[in-house]
Coordinates of C-alpha atoms and ligand atoms in Angstrom, one line a residue:
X1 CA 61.5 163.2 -35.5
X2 CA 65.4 162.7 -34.0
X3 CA 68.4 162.5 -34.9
X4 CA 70.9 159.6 -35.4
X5 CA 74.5 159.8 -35.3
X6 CA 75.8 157.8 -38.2
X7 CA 79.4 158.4 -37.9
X8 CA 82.4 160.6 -35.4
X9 CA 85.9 162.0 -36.1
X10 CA 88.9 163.5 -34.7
X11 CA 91.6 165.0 -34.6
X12 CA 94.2 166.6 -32.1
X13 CA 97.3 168.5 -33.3
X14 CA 100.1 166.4 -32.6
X15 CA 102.3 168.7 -30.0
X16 CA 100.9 167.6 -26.1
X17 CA 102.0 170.8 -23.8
X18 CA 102.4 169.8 -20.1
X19 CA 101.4 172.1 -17.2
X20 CA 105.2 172.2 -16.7
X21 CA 105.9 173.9 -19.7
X22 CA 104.1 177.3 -19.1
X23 CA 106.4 177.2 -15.2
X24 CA 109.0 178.9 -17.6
X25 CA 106.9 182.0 -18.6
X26 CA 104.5 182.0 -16.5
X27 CA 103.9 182.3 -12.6
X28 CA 102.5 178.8 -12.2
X29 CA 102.8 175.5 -11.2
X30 CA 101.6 172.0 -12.2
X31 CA 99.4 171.8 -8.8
X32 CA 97.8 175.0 -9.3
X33 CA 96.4 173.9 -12.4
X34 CA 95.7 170.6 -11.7
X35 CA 93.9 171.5 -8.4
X36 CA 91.8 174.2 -9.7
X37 CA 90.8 172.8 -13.1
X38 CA 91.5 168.9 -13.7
X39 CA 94.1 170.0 -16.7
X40 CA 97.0 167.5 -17.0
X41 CA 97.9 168.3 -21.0
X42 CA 96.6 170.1 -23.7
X43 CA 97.3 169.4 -27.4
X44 CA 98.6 172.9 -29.2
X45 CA 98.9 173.6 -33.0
X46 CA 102.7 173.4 -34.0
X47 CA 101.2 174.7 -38.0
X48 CA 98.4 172.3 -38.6
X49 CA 95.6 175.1 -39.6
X50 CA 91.6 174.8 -38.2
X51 CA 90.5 173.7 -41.4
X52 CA 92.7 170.8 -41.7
X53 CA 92.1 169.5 -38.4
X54 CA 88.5 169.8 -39.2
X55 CA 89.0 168.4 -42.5
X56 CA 90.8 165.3 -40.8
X57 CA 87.9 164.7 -38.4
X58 CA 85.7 164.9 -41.0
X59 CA 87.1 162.2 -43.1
X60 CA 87.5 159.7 -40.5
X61 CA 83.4 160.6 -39.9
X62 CA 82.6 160.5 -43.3
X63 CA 84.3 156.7 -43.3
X64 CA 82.9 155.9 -39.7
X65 CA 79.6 156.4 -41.0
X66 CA 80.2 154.3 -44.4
X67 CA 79.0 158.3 -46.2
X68 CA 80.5 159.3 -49.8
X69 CA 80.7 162.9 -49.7
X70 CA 78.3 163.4 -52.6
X71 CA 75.9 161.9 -49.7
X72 CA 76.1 165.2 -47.5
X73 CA 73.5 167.5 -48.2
X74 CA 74.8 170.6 -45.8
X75 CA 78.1 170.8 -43.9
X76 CA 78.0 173.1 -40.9
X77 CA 81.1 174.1 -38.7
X78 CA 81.3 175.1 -35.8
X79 CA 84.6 178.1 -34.2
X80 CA 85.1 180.6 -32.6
X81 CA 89.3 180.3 -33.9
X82 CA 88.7 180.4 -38.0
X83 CA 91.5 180.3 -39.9
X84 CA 89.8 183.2 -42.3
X85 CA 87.2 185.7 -41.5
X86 CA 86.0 184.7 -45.3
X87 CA 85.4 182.3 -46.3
X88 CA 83.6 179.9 -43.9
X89 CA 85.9 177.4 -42.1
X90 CA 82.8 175.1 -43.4
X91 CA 83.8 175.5 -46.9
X92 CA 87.6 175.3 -46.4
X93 CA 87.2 172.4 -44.2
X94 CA 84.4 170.4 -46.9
X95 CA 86.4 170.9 -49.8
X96 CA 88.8 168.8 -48.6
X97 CA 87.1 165.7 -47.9
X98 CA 85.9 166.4 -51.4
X99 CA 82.7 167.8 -50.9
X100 CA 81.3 169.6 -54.5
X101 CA 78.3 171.4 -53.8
X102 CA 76.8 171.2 -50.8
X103 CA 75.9 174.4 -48.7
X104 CA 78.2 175.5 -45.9
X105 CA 78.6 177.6 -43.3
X106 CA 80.0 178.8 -40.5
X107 CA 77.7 178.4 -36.5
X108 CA 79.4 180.9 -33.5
X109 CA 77.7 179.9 -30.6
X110 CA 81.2 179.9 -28.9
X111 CA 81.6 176.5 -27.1
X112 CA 77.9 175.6 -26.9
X113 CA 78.3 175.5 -31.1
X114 CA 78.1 171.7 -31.2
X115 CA 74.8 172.0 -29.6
X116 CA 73.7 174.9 -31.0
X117 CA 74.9 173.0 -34.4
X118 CA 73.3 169.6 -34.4
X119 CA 69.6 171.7 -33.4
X120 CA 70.2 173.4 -36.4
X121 CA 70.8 170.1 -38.0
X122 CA 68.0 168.5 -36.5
X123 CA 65.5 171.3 -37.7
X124 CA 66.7 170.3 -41.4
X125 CA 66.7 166.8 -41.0
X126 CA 63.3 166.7 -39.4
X127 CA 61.6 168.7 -42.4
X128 CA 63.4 166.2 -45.3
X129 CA 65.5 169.7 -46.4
X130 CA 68.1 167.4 -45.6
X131 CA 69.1 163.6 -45.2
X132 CA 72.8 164.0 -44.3
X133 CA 74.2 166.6 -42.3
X134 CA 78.2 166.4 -41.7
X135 CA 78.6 169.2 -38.6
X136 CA 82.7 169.5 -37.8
X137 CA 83.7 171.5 -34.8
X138 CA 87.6 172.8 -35.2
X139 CA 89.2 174.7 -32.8
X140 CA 93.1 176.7 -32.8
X141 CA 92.4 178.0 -29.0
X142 CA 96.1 179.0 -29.0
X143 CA 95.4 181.6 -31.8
X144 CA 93.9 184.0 -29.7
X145 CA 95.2 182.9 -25.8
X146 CA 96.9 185.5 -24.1
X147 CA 100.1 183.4 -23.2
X148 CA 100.7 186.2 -20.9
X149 CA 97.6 185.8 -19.0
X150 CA 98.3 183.2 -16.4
X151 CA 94.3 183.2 -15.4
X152 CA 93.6 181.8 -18.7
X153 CA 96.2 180.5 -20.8
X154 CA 96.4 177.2 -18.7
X155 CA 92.8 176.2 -20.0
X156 CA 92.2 175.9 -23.4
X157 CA 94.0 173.9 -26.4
X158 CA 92.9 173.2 -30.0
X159 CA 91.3 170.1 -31.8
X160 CA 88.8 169.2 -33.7
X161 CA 85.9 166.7 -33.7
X162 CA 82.9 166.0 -36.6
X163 CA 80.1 163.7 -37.0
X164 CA 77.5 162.7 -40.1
X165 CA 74.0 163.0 -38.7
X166 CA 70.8 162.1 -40.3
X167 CA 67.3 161.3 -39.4
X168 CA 65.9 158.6 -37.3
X169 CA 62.8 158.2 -35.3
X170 CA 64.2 158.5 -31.9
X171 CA 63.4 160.7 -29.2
X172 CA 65.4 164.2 -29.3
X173 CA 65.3 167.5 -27.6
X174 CA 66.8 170.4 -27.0
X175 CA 67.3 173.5 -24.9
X176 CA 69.1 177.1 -25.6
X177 CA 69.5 180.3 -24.2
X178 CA 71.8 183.2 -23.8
X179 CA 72.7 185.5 -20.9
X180 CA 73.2 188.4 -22.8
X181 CA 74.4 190.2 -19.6
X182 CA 77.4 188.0 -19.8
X183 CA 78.1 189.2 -23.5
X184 CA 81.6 191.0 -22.3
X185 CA 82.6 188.3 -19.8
X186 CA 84.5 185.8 -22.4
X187 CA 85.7 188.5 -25.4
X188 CA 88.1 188.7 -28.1
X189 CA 87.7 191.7 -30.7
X190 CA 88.2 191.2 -34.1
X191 CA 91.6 192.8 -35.5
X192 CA 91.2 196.0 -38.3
X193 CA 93.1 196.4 -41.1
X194 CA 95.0 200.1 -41.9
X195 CA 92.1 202.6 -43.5
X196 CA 93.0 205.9 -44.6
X197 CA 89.1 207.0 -43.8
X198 CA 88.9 206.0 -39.7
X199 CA 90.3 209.0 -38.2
X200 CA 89.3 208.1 -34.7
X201 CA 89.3 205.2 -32.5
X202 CA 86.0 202.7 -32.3
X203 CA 83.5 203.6 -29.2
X204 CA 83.6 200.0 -28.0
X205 CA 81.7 200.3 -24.6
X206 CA 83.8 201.3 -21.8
X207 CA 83.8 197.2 -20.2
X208 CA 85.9 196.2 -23.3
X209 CA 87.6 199.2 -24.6
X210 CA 90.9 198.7 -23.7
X211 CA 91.6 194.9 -24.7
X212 CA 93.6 194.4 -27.2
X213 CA 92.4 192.7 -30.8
X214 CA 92.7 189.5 -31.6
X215 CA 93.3 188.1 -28.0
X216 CA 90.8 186.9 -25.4
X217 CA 90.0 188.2 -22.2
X218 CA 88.2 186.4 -19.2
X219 CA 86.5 187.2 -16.2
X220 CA 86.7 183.5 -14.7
X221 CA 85.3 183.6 -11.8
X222 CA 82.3 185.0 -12.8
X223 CA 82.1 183.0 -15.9
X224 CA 82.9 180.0 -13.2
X225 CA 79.6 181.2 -10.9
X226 CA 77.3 181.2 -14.3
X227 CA 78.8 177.5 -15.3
X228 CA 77.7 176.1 -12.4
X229 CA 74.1 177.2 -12.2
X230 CA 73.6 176.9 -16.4
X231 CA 74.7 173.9 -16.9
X232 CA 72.4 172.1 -14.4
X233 CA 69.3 174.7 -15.3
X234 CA 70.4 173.2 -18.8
X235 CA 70.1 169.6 -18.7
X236 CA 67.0 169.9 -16.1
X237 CA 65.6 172.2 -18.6
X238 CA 66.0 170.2 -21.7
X239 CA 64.9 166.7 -19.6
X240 CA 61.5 168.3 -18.2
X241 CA 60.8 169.0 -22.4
X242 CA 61.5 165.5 -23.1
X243 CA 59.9 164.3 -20.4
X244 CA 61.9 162.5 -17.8
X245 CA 64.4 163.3 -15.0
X246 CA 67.9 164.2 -14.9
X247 CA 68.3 160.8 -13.0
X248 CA 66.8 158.8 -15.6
X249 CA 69.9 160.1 -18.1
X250 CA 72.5 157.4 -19.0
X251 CA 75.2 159.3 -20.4
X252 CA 76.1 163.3 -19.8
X253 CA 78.6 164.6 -22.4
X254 CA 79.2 168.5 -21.0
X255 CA 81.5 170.9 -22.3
X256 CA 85.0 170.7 -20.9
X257 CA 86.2 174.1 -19.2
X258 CA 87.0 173.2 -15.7
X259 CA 86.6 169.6 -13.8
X260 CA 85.5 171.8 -11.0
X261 CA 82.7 173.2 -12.7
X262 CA 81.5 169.6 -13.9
X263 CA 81.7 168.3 -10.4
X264 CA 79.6 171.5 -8.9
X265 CA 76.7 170.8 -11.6
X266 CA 77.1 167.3 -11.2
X267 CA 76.2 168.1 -7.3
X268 CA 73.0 170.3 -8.2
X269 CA 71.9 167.8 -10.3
X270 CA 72.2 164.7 -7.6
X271 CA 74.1 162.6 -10.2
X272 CA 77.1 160.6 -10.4
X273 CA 80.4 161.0 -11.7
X274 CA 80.4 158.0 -13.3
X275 CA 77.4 159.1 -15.9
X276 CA 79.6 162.0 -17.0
X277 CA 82.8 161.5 -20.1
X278 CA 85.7 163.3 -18.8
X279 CA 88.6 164.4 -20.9
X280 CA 89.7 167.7 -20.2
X281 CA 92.7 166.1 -18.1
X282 CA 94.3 165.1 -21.6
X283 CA 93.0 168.4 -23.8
X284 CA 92.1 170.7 -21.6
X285 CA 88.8 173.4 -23.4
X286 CA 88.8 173.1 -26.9
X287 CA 86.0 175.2 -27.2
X288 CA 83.1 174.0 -29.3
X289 CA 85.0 170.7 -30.2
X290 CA 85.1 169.3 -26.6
X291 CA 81.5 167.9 -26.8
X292 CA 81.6 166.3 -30.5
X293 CA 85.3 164.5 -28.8
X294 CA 84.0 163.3 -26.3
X295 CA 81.0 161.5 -28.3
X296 CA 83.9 160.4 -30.9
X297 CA 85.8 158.9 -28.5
X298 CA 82.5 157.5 -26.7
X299 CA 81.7 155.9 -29.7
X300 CA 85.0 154.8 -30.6
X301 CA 85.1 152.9 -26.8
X302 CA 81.7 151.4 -27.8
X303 CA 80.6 152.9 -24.3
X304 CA 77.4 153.9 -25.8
X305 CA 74.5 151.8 -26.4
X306 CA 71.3 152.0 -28.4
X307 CA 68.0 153.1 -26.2
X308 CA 70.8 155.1 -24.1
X309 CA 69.3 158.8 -23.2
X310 CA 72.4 160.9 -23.6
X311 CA 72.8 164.6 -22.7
X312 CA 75.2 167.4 -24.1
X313 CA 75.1 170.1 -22.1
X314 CA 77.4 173.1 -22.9
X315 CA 78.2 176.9 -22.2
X316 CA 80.0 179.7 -23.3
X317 CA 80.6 183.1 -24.5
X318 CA 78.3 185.0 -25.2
X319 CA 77.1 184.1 -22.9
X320 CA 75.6 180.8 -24.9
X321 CA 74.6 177.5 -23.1
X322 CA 72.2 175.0 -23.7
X323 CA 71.6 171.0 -23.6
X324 CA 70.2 168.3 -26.2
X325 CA 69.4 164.8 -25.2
X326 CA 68.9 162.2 -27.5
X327 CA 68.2 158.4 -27.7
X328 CA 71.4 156.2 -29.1
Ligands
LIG1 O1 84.5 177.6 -22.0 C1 84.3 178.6 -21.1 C2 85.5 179.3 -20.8 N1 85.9 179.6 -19.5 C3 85.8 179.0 -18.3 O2 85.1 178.1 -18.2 C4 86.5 179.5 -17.1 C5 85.7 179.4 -15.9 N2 86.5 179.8 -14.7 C6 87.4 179.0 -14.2 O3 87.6 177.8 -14.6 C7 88.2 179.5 -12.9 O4 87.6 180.6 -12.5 C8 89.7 179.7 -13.3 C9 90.4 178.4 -13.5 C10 89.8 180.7 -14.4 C11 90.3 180.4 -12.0 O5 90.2 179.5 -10.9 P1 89.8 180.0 -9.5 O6 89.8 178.9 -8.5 O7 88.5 180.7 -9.7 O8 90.9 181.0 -9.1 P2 90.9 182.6 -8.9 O9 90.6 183.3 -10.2 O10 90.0 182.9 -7.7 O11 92.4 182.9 -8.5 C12 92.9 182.5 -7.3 C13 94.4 182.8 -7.3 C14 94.7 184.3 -7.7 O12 95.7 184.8 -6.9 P3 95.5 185.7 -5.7 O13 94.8 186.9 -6.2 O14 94.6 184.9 -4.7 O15 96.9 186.0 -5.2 C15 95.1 184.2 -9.1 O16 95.9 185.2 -9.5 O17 95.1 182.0 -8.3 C16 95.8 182.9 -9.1 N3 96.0 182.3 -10.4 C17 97.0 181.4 -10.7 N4 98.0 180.9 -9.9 C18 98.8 180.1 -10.5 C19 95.2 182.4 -11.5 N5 95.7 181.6 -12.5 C20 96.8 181.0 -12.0 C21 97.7 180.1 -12.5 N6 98.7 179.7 -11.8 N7 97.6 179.6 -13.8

């Protein structure tokens, strides 16, 4: 049993922020960026929430993929950047499009969620617990980037991608893992409301006790060294399952962090550039939406083709990564 994508959305908040707008608060430059990640532009919330950039990608996959939404049977969503803690992004986002009662919920696997998301969907489509899954992946990066932190301000922005899936007889697999010795390497603690009862601070392990809530911390470089190896151990992984060679792969959709990092797995792997979408000079890392807007705008181009065998290979905190290929 596979997958089919039926349908693909987006949507990017209007506001496009130049490297040459953070040269006023920050010590940087346009060529530092460009050189050391491939970031031109990234789009940045000027009010539109999560949920209604989800919602807005969801409707234009609902209508690619000619599905009412009494048709979907579960939405899931995919963010690390919620607009609530409760309730689910998933619900706030499916209520707009005018989805009733369908279950929803909310997937963190950080930006490997799209991946980690459409095996989930898979599992349920491939038992008949399900016959239409609509999986949206919003993303408000700027909510919790340190604007202060030159390191890691420059790379992310917010957007959001969806797509209707259902069932189909093609081939699929997948591939996940977790280096959980990279669990403090991307981080952002939750914030706390006022208690009268919590006297003392939390213990938060020693590696993480003094960043602040609500803002993420980096440790690039290493983060950088792990890419590199897990993407390629990803896809190589996830092709040896299905049965064939990275070489024998059409289409790569990876995440979108740093162009560097693509180019480095691209170069373990022995494949060329031109098998790989490549965005991140417009949008910079959207987190978990980058893959799903990459296939929307694959699709969109008509640059995919039935019998193609695509990849989506992905990593991030947590640290998350994985790959799924799949027949078009
Ligand atoms: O979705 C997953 C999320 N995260 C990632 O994928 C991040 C992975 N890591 C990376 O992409 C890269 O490690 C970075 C882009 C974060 C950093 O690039 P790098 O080539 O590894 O640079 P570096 O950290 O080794 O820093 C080199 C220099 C440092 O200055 P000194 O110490 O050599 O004087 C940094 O302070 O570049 C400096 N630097 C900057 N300079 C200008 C760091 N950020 C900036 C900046 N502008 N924005």
């Amino acid at each position: 049993m596979g997958i089919s994508i039926l349908g693909a959305g987006c949507c990017l908040p209007q506001q496009e922020v130049d490297n040459h707008a953070f040269e006023s608060f920050i010590e940087t430059s346009d060529e530092w960026i460009t050189t050391r990640t491939g970031i031109h532009c990234r789009r940045i919330s000027d009010g539109i929430l999560t949920y209604q950039m989800g919602a807005e990608a969801a409707r234009q996959a609902l209508k690619d993929a000619d599905t009412a939404p009494e048709e979907i049977d579960m939405v899931l969503a995919t963010t690390v950047t919620a607009d609530t803690t409760t309730p689910s992004l998933a619900c706030l986002a499916a209520a707009e499009v005018g989805i009733k009662t369908a279950p929803c919920m909310d997937l963190n696997a950080a930006c490997t969620g799209f991946v980690y998301a459409l095996d989930v969907a898979e599992k349920y489509l491939s038992t008949g617990s399900a016959k239409k899954i609509l999986i949206l992946s919003a993303e408000m990066m700027s909510r919790i980037v340190n604007f202060k932190d030159r390191s890691s301000c420059v790379l992310f922005g917010d957007g959001a991608a969806a797509v209707v899936v259902g069932p189909s007889d093609k081939m699929y697999h997948s591939w996940l893992a977790c280096n959980l010795d990279g669990r403090y390497k991307i981080f952002s603690k939750a914030t706390n409301s006022e208690n009268p009862f919590r006297k003392k601070d939390f213990d938060w392990p020693e590696e993480v006790a003094e960043m602040q809530p609500g803002l993420m911390e980096m440790a690039g470089n290493e983060v950088y060294r792990f890419a590199t190896q897990a993407m390629p151990e990803a896809v190589q992984r996830c092709c040896e399952k299905a049965g064939f060679t990275p070489e024998q792969l059409d289409r790569i959709i990876p995440h979108q962090a740093n162009l560097r990092i693509i180019r480095t797995a691209l170069k373990h792997l022995g494949l060329p550039e031109e098998k790989v979408h490549i965005n991140i000079q417009h949008y910079g890392n959207i987190s978990s939406a980058c893959i799903p807007l990459s296939l929307c705008e694959m699709k969109r181009a008509g640059e995919l083709h039935p019998g193609d065998k695509i990849c989506l290979v992905g990593f991030g905190s947590g640290l998350t990564y994985g790959a799924a290929v799949l027949e078009w």
